[in-house]
Structures are given as C-alpha cells and as structure tokens.
PDB file of C-alpha atoms in Angstrom:
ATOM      1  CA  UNK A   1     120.542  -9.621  17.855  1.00  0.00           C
ATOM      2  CA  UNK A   2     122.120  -6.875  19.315  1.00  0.00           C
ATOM      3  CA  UNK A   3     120.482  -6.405  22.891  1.00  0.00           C
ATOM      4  CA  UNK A   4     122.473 -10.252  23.711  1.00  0.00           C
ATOM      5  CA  UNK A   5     125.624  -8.605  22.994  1.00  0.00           C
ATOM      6  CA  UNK A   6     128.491  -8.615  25.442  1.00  0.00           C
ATOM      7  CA  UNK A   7     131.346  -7.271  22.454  1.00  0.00           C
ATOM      8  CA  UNK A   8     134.621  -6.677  24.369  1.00  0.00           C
ATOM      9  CA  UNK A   9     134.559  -3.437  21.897  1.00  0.00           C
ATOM     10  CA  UNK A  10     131.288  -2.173  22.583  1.00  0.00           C
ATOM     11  CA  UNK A  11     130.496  -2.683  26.511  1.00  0.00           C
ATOM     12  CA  UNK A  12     131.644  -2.664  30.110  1.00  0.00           C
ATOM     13  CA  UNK A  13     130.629  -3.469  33.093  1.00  0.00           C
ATOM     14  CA  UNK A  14     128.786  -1.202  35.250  1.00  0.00           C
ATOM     15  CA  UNK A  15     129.794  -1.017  38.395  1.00  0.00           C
ATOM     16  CA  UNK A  16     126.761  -1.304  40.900  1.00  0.00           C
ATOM     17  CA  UNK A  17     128.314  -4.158  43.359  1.00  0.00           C
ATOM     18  CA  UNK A  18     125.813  -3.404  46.058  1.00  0.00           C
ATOM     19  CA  UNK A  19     123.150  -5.753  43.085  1.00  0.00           C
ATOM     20  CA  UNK A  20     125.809  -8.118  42.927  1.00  0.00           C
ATOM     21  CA  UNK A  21     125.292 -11.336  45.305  1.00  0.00           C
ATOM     22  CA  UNK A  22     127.875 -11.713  48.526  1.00  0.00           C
ATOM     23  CA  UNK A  23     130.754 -13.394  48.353  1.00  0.00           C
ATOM     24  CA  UNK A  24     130.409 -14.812  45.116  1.00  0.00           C
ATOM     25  CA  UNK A  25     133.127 -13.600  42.745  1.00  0.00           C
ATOM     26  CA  UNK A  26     133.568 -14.117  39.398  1.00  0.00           C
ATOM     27  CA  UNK A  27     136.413 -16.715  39.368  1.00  0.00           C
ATOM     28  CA  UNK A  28     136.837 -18.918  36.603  1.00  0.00           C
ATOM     29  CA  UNK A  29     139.320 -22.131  36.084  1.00  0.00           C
ATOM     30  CA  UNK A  30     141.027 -23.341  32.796  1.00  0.00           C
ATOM     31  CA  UNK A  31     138.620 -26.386  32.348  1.00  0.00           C
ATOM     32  CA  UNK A  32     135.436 -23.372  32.745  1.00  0.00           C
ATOM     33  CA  UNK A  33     137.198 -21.476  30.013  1.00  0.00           C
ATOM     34  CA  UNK A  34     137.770 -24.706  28.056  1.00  0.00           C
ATOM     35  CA  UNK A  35     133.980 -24.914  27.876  1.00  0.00           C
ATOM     36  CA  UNK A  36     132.956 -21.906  26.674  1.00  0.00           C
ATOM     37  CA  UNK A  37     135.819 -22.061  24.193  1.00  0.00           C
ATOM     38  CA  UNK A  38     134.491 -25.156  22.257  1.00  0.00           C
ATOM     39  CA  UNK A  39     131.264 -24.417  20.530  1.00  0.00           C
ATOM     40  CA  UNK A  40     130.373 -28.187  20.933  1.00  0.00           C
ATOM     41  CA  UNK A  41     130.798 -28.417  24.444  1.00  0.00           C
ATOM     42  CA  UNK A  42     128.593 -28.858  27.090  1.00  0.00           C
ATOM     43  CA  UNK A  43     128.637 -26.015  29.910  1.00  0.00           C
ATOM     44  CA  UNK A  44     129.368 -27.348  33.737  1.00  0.00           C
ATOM     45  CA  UNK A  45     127.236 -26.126  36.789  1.00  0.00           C
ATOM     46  CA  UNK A  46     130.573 -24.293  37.834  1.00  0.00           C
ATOM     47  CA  UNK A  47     131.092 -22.508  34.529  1.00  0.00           C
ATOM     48  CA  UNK A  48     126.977 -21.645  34.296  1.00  0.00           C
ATOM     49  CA  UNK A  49     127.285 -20.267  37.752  1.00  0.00           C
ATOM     50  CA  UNK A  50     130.224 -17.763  37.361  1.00  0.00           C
ATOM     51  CA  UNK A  51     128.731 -16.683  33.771  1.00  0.00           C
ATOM     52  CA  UNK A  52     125.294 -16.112  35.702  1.00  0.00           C
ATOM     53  CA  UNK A  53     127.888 -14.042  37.726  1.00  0.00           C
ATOM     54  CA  UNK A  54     129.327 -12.337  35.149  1.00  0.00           C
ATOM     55  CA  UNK A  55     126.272 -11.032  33.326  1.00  0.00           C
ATOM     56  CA  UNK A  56     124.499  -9.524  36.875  1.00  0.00           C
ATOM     57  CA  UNK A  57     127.896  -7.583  36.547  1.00  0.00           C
ATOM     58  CA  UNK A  58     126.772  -6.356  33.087  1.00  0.00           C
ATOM     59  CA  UNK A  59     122.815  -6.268  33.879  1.00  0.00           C
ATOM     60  CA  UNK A  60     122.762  -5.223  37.381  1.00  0.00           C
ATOM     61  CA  UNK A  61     118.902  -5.468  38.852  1.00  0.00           C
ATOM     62  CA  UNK A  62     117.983  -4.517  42.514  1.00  0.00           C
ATOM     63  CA  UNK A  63     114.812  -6.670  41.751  1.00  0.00           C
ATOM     64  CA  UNK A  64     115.939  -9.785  40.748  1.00  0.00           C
ATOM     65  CA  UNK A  65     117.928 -12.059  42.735  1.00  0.00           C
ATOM     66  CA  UNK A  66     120.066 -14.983  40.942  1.00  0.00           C
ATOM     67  CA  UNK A  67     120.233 -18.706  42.674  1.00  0.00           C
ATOM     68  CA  UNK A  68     123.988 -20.495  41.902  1.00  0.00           C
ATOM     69  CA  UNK A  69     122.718 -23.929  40.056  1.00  0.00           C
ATOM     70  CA  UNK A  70     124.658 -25.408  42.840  1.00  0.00           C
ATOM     71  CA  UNK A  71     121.876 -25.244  45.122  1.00  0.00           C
ATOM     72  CA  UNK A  72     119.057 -26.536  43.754  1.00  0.00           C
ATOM     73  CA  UNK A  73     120.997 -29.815  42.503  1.00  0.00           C
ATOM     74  CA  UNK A  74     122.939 -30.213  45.967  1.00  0.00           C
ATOM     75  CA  UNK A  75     118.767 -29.887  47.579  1.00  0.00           C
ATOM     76  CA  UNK A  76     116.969 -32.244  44.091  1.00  0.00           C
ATOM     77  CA  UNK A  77     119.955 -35.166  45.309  1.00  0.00           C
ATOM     78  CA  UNK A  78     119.848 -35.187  48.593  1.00  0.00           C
ATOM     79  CA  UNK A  79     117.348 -32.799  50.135  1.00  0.00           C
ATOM     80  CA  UNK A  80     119.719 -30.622  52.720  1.00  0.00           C
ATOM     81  CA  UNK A  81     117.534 -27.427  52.323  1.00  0.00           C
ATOM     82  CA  UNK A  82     119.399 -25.747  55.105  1.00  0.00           C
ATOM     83  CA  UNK A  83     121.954 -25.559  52.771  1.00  0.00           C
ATOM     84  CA  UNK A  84     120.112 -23.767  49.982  1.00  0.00           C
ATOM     85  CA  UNK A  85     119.530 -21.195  53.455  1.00  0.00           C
ATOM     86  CA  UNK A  86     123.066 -21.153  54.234  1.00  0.00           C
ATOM     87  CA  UNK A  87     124.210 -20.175  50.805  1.00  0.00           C
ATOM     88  CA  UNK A  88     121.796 -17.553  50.567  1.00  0.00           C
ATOM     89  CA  UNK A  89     120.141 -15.829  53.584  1.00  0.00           C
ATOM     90  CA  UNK A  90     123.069 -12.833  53.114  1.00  0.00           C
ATOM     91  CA  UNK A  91     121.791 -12.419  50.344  1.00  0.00           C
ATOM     92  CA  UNK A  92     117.912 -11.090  51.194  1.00  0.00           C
ATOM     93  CA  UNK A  93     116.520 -12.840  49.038  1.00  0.00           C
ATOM     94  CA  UNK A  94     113.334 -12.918  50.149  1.00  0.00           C
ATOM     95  CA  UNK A  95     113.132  -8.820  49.474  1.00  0.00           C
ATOM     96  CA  UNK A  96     113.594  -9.465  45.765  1.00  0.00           C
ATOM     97  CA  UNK A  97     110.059  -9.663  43.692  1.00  0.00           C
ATOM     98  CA  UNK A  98     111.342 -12.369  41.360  1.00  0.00           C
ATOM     99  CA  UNK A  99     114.152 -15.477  41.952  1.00  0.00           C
ATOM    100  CA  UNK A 100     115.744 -17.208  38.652  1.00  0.00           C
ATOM    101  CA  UNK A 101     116.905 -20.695  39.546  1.00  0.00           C
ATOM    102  CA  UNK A 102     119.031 -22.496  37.084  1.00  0.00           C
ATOM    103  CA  UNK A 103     118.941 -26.537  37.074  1.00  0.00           C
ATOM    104  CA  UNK A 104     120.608 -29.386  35.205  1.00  0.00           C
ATOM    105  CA  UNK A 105     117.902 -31.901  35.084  1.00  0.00           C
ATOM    106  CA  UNK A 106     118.277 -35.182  33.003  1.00  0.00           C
ATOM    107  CA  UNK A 107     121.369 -33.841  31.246  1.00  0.00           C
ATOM    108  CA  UNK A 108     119.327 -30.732  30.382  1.00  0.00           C
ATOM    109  CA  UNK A 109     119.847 -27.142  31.483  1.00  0.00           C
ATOM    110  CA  UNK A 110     116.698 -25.316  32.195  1.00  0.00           C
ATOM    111  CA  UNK A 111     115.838 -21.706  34.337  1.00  0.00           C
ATOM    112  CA  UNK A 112     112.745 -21.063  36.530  1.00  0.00           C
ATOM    113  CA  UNK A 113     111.394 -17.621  36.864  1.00  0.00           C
ATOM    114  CA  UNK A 114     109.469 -17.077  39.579  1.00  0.00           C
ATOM    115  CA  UNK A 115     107.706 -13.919  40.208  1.00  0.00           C
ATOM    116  CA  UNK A 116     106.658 -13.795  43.977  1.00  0.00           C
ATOM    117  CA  UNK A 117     104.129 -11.128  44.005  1.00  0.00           C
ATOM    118  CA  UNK A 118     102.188 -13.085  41.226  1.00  0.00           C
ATOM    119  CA  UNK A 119     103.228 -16.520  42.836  1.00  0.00           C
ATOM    120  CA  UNK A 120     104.229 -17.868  39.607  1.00  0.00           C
ATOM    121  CA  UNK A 121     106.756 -20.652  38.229  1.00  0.00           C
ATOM    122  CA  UNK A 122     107.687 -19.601  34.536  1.00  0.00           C
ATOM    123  CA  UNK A 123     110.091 -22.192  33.250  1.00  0.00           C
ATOM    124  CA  UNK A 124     112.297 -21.645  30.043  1.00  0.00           C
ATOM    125  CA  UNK A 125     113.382 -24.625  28.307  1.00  0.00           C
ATOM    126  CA  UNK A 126     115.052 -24.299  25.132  1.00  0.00           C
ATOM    127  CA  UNK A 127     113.458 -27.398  23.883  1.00  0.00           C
ATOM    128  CA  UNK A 128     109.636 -25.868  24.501  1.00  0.00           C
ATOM    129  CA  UNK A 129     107.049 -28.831  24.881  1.00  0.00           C
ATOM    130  CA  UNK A 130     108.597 -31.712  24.043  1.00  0.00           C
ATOM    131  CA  UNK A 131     110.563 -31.639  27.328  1.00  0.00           C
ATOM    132  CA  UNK A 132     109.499 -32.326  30.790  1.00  0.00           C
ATOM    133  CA  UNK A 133     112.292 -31.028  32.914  1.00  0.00           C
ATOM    134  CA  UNK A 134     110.327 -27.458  33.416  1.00  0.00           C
ATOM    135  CA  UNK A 135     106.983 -29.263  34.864  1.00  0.00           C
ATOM    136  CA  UNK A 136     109.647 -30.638  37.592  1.00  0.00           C
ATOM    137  CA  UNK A 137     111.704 -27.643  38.511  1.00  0.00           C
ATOM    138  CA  UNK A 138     108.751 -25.715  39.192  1.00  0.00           C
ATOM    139  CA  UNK A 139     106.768 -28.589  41.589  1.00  0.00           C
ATOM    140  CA  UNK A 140     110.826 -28.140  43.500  1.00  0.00           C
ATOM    141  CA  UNK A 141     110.992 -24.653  42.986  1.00  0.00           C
ATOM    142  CA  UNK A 142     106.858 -23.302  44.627  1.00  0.00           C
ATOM    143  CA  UNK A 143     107.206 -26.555  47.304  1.00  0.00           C
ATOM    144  CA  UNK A 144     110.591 -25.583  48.806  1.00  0.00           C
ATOM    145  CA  UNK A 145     111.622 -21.792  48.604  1.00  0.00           C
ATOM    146  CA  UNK A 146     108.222 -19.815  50.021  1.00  0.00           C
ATOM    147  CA  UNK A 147     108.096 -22.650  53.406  1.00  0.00           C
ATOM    148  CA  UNK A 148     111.807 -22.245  53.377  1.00  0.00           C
ATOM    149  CA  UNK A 149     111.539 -18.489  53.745  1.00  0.00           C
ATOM    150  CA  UNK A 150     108.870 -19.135  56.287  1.00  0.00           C
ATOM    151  CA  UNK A 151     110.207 -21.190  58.182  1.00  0.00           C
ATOM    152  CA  UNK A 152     113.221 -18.870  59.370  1.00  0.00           C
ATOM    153  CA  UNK A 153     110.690 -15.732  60.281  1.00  0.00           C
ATOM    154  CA  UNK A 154     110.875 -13.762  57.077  1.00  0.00           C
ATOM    155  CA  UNK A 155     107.817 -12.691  54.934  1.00  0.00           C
ATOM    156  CA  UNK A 156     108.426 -12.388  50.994  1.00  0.00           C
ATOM    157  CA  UNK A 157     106.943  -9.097  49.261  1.00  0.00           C
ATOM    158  CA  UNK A 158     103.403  -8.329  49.267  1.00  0.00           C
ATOM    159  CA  UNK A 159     103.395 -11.174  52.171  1.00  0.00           C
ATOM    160  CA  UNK A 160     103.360 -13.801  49.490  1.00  0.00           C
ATOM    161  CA  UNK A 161     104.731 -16.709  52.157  1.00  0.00           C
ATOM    162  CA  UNK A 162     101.009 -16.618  53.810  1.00  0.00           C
ATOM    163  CA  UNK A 163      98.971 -16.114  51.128  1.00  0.00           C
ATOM    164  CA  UNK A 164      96.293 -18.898  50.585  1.00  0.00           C
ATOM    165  CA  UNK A 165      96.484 -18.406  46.976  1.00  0.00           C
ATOM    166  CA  UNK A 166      98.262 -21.734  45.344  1.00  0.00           C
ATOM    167  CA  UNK A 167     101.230 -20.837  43.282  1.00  0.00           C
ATOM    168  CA  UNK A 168     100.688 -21.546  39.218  1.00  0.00           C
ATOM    169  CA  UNK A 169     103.532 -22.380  36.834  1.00  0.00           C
ATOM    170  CA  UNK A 170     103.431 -21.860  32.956  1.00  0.00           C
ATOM    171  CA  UNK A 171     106.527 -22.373  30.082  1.00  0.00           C
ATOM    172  CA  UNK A 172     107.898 -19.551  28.947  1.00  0.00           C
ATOM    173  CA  UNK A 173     107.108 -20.639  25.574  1.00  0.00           C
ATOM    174  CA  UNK A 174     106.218 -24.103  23.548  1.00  0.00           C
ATOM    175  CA  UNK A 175     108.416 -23.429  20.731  1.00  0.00           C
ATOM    176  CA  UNK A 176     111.700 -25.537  20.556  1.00  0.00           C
ATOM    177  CA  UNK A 177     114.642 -22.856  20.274  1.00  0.00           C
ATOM    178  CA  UNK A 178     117.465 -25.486  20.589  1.00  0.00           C
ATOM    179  CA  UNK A 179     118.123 -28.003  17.601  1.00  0.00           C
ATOM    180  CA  UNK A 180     121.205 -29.642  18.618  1.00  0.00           C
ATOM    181  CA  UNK A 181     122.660 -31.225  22.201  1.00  0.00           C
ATOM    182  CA  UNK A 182     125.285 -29.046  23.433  1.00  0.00           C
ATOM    183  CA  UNK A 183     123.735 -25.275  23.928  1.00  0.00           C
ATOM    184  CA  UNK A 184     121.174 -25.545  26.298  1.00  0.00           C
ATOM    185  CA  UNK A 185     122.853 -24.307  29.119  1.00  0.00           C
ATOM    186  CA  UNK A 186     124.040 -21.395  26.708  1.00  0.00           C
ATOM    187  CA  UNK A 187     119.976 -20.748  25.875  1.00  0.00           C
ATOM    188  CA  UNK A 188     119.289 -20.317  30.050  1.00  0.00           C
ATOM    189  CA  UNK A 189     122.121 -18.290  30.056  1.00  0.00           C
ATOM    190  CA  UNK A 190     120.885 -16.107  27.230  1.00  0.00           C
ATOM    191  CA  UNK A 191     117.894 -15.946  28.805  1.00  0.00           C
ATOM    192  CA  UNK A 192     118.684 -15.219  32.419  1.00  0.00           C
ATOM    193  CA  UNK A 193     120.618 -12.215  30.115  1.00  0.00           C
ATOM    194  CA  UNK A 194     117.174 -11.304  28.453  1.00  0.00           C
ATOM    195  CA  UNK A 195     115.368 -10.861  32.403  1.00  0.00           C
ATOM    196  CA  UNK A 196     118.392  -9.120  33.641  1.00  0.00           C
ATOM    197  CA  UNK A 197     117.771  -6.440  30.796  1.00  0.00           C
ATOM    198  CA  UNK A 198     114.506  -6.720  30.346  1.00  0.00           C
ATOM    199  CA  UNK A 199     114.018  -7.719  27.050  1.00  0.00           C
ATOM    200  CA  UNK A 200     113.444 -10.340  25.606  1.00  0.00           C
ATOM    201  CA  UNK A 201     114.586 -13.542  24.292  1.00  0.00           C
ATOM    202  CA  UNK A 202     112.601 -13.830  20.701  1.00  0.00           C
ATOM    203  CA  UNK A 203     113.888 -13.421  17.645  1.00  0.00           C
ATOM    204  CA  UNK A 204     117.295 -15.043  19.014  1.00  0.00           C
ATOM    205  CA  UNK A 205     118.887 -17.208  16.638  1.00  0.00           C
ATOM    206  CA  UNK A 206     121.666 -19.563  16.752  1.00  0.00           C
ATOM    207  CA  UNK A 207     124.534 -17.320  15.524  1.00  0.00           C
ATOM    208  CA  UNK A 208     123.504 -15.061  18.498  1.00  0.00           C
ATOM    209  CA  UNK A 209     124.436 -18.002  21.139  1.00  0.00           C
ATOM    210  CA  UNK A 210     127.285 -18.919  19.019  1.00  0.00           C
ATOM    211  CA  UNK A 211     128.183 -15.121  19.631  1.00  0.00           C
ATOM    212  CA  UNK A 212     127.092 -15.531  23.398  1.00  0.00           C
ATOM    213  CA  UNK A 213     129.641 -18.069  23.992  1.00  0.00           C
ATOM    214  CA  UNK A 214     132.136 -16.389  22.479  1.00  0.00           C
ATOM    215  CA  UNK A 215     131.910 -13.277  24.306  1.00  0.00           C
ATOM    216  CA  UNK A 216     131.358 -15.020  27.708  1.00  0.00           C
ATOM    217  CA  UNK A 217     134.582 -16.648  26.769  1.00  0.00           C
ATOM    218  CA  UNK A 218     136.278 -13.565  26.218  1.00  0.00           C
ATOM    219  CA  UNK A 219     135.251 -11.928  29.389  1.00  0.00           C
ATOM    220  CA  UNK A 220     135.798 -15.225  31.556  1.00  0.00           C
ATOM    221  CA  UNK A 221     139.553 -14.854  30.187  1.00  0.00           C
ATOM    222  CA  UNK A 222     139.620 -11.398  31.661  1.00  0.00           C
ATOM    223  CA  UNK A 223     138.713 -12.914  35.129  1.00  0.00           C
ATOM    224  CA  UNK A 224     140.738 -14.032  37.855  1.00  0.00           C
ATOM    225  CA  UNK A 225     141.926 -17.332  36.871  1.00  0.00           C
ATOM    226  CA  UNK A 226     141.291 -20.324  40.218  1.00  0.00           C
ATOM    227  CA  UNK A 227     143.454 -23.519  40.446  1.00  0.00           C
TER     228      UNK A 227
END
C-alpha cells in the first residue's frame, strides 16, 4: 500500500516546523531503535512517541495536534492533570479541530481521535470489537481534556468547551486488523500516519506494517542518537 510508505528512496521530509509540536525533537536511543528493528518486538511509549514525532515531520497538519502517549498514562495512573497542561499548553492545542491521543492500556496500544467541532471520541483498535480498551480511552479522553481546557480560560473551536451537547464516541471500525501480539502499537502508528495524510487506513495488510517498521527504523537511525 503505497500511501503508508516512508521509502528512504522515495521521500523526505518536508520542512514545515512551525506544525511540528515545541520542544519535542525527534531523539531516539539504541534500545528505541532495537524495537523497531525486531519485527517481533513490542514498541515502548518512548519509541511510539518519537515515531509519532517523526511522521508529523513527514505529514505536517496545521489541524491536527498530536498528544505524546506519555501523558495520558502519567494522568490514567495517577491523575496529575496539570501535568497533561504543562506538557502541552505551548502547544495551542485547544486551536486545533481534532487531538489524536495514543494509550497503552492492558498491554494494548490503541489511538483516540477526537474531532472537537463534532465532539466526538473515534477510537482505533487494531483488534476491532473484541477489545475493550477503546470504550475506556474515550470515557478518559471527553471527561478530562474539554474541562481541562476550560478550566485555564481557553475556549476550543466553534466554542465546543460550553456546548451542552454530550460528547459521543464510536470505533473506528469492528473488524480485527491485528492477528498476532506484537504490532499493535505499529497499527496506531500506521494509523495516526493515515489522519496525518488523510487517507485512509483500509486495505492495509500486514506486509505494509512489516514495511512500516522497517522504514521507521531506517529513519530513527538517521536521528540524533540520546544516551
């Protein structure tokens, strides 16, 4: 499928910076790179977050603004929700129309899209309906970020933070995608990608996240290298 394509022969990355989120560089470490090199492995909240990096740098999109995993876990364990503020407020976020929030929920990675004009949830899960991590990142996801937003004095767009309307969540799709253990966070990643472009993530099959991997790989080994 060529639209998932990141060939190191075929594309670079297009340099709009001012989409990019501040202060968050795309740094990967050995044990990130490790990951993405063994087509068995399971993907780290650290290595999700820099690829999730990495492909706004390919797919920049002035509308669409990209949470690190990192703060939704840190606020699911323990609740600090000024941090998810801190990490983010320099952002804008609130004057993008949609937010894409990638979780690792009971060993399982899964993205929320949430469309703020519409004040909807969408979850992907690459195991469609037999799962229930997407009915519980979007309860966290419509419960915390509009009253968050709120509560420091911004409106979202279309003044979604006081509309009366409740906020309505949906899968992305029933179908199970995934059919082994180790590639679901390669599936959000693929399609965070799929948004980012908009396209769209059907017709993907399993050689294309195979190929994913591989080319993530190959561009996180072009990257600054951290301790």
């Amino acid at each position: 499928m060529d639209h998932l394509s990141l060939s190191i022969l075929e594309l670079k990355p297009v340099d709009k910076g001012r989409y990019l989120p501040k202060r968050r560089p795309i740094v990967f470490n050995a044990d990130n790179l490790e990951l993405l090199r063994d087509p068995h492995a399971w993907i780290s909240s650290s290595c999700l977050d820099g690829c999730a990096i990495l492909l706004q740098r390919f797919y920049p999109s002035p509308s669409i603004f990209v949470y690190q995993s990192y703060d939704m876990d840190t606020f699911r364990k323990d609740g600090r929700e000024h941090l998810l503020w801190l990490n983010n407020y320099r952002d804008r976020f609130w004057e993008k129309d949609v937010w894409m929030i990638p979780t690792h929920i009971h060993q399982h990675w899964v993205v929320a899209i949430i469309r703020v004009p519409q004040r909807t949830v969408a979850v992907f899960d690459s195991f469609g309906s037999v799962s229930t991590c997407a009915s519980e990142l979007s309860a966290a996801s419509s419960a915390l970020l509009p009253p968050l937003t709120r509560k420091h004095g911004y409106d979202l767009p279309h003044n979604s933070s006081r509309s009366s309307t409740s906020w309505r969540w949906f899968p992305v799709m029933d179908q199970r995608l995934q059919h082994n253990t180790t590639d679901c966070g390669i599936w959000t990643l693929a399609y965070m990608a799929t948004m980012l472009r908009g396209t769209t993530i059907a017709g993907t099959t399993v050689h294309d996240i195979a190929r994913l991997r591989r080319d993530l790989f190959l561009y996180g080994y072009c990257m600054p290298m951290s301790s």
